Amino acid sequence: MSENYTLPIDGNWTTEDIVIVSNFVDAILSVYENGVSRDELVQHYNKYRVVMPAKSEQKRFDKDFERQTGHSIYRVTKILQTSTEKRVRL
């Protein structure tokens, strides 16, 4: 995985929106590294969906993120939806 990646930031996002998306991305990366509390991940995911409500926008963001990091937001969110474990880890 590349340690350097660029988030595709929307010009209409506020500073708070950028922080929300960055925190969500950090949580996704943590899932792959050492796991994240399910509750914490759900909170980040819900805030992310408020900033980026359109599925098409989320897909575009995920594809770009996966191309840069090798990690899939989609895969993590699917596990989040189907798993009942208290900690999410890949």
PDB file of C-alpha atoms in Angstrom:
ATOM      1  CA  MET A   1       0.000   0.000   0.000  1.00  0.00           C
ATOM      2  CA  SER A   2       1.143   3.472  -0.777  1.00  0.00           C
ATOM      3  CA  GLU A   3       1.428   5.715   2.252  1.00  0.00           C
ATOM      4  CA  ASN A   4       0.869   8.764   0.047  1.00  0.00           C
ATOM      5  CA  TYR A   5      -2.547   9.182  -1.470  1.00  0.00           C
ATOM      6  CA  THR A   6      -4.741  12.082  -2.440  1.00  0.00           C
ATOM      7  CA  LEU A   7      -8.367  12.270  -1.419  1.00  0.00           C
ATOM      8  CA  PRO A   8     -10.611  13.504  -4.228  1.00  0.00           C
ATOM      9  CA  ILE A   9     -12.006  16.484  -2.346  1.00  0.00           C
ATOM     10  CA  ASP A  10     -15.133  18.153  -3.648  1.00  0.00           C
ATOM     11  CA  GLY A  11     -14.752  21.917  -3.965  1.00  0.00           C
ATOM     12  CA  ASN A  12     -18.130  22.400  -2.276  1.00  0.00           C
ATOM     13  CA  TRP A  13     -17.120  20.602   0.919  1.00  0.00           C
ATOM     14  CA  THR A  14     -16.646  22.563   4.100  1.00  0.00           C
ATOM     15  CA  THR A  15     -13.651  22.057   6.365  1.00  0.00           C
ATOM     16  CA  GLU A  16     -15.890  19.929   8.579  1.00  0.00           C
ATOM     17  CA  ASP A  17     -16.847  17.749   5.577  1.00  0.00           C
ATOM     18  CA  ILE A  18     -13.182  17.205   4.737  1.00  0.00           C
ATOM     19  CA  VAL A  19     -12.457  16.204   8.341  1.00  0.00           C
ATOM     20  CA  ILE A  20     -15.406  13.763   8.308  1.00  0.00           C
ATOM     21  CA  VAL A  21     -14.238  12.092   5.099  1.00  0.00           C
ATOM     22  CA  SER A  22     -10.628  12.000   6.321  1.00  0.00           C
ATOM     23  CA  ASN A  23     -11.669  10.388   9.604  1.00  0.00           C
ATOM     24  CA  PHE A  24     -13.713   7.802   7.692  1.00  0.00           C
ATOM     25  CA  VAL A  25     -10.761   7.016   5.415  1.00  0.00           C
ATOM     26  CA  ASP A  26      -8.507   6.659   8.477  1.00  0.00           C
ATOM     27  CA  ALA A  27     -11.025   4.223   9.973  1.00  0.00           C
ATOM     28  CA  ILE A  28     -11.094   2.195   6.733  1.00  0.00           C
ATOM     29  CA  LEU A  29      -7.298   1.991   6.719  1.00  0.00           C
ATOM     30  CA  SER A  30      -7.351   0.934  10.385  1.00  0.00           C
ATOM     31  CA  VAL A  31      -9.749  -1.913   9.554  1.00  0.00           C
ATOM     32  CA  TYR A  32      -7.068  -3.351   7.287  1.00  0.00           C
ATOM     33  CA  GLU A  33      -4.217  -2.721   9.706  1.00  0.00           C
ATOM     34  CA  ASN A  34      -5.446  -3.715  13.151  1.00  0.00           C
ATOM     35  CA  GLY A  35      -9.237  -3.477  13.237  1.00  0.00           C
ATOM     36  CA  VAL A  36     -11.735  -0.896  14.426  1.00  0.00           C
ATOM     37  CA  SER A  37     -14.618  -0.975  16.860  1.00  0.00           C
ATOM     38  CA  ARG A  38     -17.838  -1.656  14.969  1.00  0.00           C
ATOM     39  CA  ASP A  39     -19.616   1.227  16.726  1.00  0.00           C
ATOM     40  CA  GLU A  40     -16.837   3.663  15.836  1.00  0.00           C
ATOM     41  CA  LEU A  41     -16.875   2.555  12.205  1.00  0.00           C
ATOM     42  CA  VAL A  42     -20.665   2.894  12.010  1.00  0.00           C
ATOM     43  CA  GLN A  43     -20.445   6.459  13.337  1.00  0.00           C
ATOM     44  CA  HIS A  44     -17.789   7.414  10.776  1.00  0.00           C
ATOM     45  CA  TYR A  45     -19.720   5.711   7.970  1.00  0.00           C
ATOM     46  CA  ASN A  46     -22.982   7.491   8.821  1.00  0.00           C
ATOM     47  CA  LYS A  47     -21.258  10.884   8.835  1.00  0.00           C
ATOM     48  CA  TYR A  48     -19.512  10.044   5.545  1.00  0.00           C
ATOM     49  CA  ARG A  49     -22.876   9.211   3.949  1.00  0.00           C
ATOM     50  CA  VAL A  50     -24.222  12.628   4.969  1.00  0.00           C
ATOM     51  CA  VAL A  51     -21.280  14.353   3.263  1.00  0.00           C
ATOM     52  CA  MET A  52     -21.467  12.046   0.228  1.00  0.00           C
ATOM     53  CA  PRO A  53     -25.090  10.825  -0.039  1.00  0.00           C
ATOM     54  CA  ALA A  54     -25.086   9.828  -3.735  1.00  0.00           C
ATOM     55  CA  LYS A  55     -24.144   6.177  -4.338  1.00  0.00           C
ATOM     56  CA  SER A  56     -22.507   7.130  -7.646  1.00  0.00           C
ATOM     57  CA  GLU A  57     -20.264   9.623  -5.844  1.00  0.00           C
ATOM     58  CA  GLN A  58     -19.404   7.007  -3.203  1.00  0.00           C
ATOM     59  CA  LYS A  59     -18.519   4.479  -5.923  1.00  0.00           C
ATOM     60  CA  ARG A  60     -16.265   6.963  -7.700  1.00  0.00           C
ATOM     61  CA  PHE A  61     -14.570   7.855  -4.413  1.00  0.00           C
ATOM     62  CA  ASP A  62     -14.095   4.164  -3.535  1.00  0.00           C
ATOM     63  CA  LYS A  63     -12.617   3.302  -6.944  1.00  0.00           C
ATOM     64  CA  ASP A  64     -10.114   6.137  -6.690  1.00  0.00           C
ATOM     65  CA  PHE A  65      -9.285   5.233  -3.080  1.00  0.00           C
ATOM     66  CA  GLU A  66      -8.817   1.549  -3.938  1.00  0.00           C
ATOM     67  CA  ARG A  67      -6.629   2.396  -6.938  1.00  0.00           C
ATOM     68  CA  GLN A  68      -4.361   4.465  -4.697  1.00  0.00           C
ATOM     69  CA  THR A  69      -4.292   2.311  -1.558  1.00  0.00           C
ATOM     70  CA  GLY A  70      -5.331  -1.191  -2.584  1.00  0.00           C
ATOM     71  CA  HIS A  71      -8.104  -1.122   0.043  1.00  0.00           C
ATOM     72  CA  SER A  72     -11.834  -1.199  -0.690  1.00  0.00           C
ATOM     73  CA  ILE A  73     -14.344   0.961   1.155  1.00  0.00           C
ATOM     74  CA  TYR A  74     -17.123  -1.115  -0.410  1.00  0.00           C
ATOM     75  CA  ARG A  75     -15.707  -4.354   0.979  1.00  0.00           C
ATOM     76  CA  VAL A  76     -15.427  -2.890   4.483  1.00  0.00           C
ATOM     77  CA  THR A  77     -18.981  -1.502   4.434  1.00  0.00           C
ATOM     78  CA  LYS A  78     -20.370  -4.847   3.233  1.00  0.00           C
ATOM     79  CA  ILE A  79     -18.668  -6.613   6.135  1.00  0.00           C
ATOM     80  CA  LEU A  80     -19.979  -3.897   8.452  1.00  0.00           C
ATOM     81  CA  GLN A  81     -23.543  -4.571   7.263  1.00  0.00           C
ATOM     82  CA  THR A  82     -23.352  -8.355   7.555  1.00  0.00           C
ATOM     83  CA  SER A  83     -21.128  -8.891  10.588  1.00  0.00           C
ATOM     84  CA  THR A  84     -22.223  -8.789  14.202  1.00  0.00           C
ATOM     85  CA  GLU A  85     -18.672  -8.820  15.577  1.00  0.00           C
ATOM     86  CA  LYS A  86     -17.747  -5.971  17.933  1.00  0.00           C
ATOM     87  CA  ARG A  87     -14.528  -5.343  16.024  1.00  0.00           C
ATOM     88  CA  VAL A  88     -14.223  -5.100  12.245  1.00  0.00           C
ATOM     89  CA  ARG A  89     -10.968  -6.353  10.770  1.00  0.00           C
ATOM     90  CA  LEU A  90      -9.725  -7.604   7.401  1.00  0.00           C
TER      91      LEU A  90
END
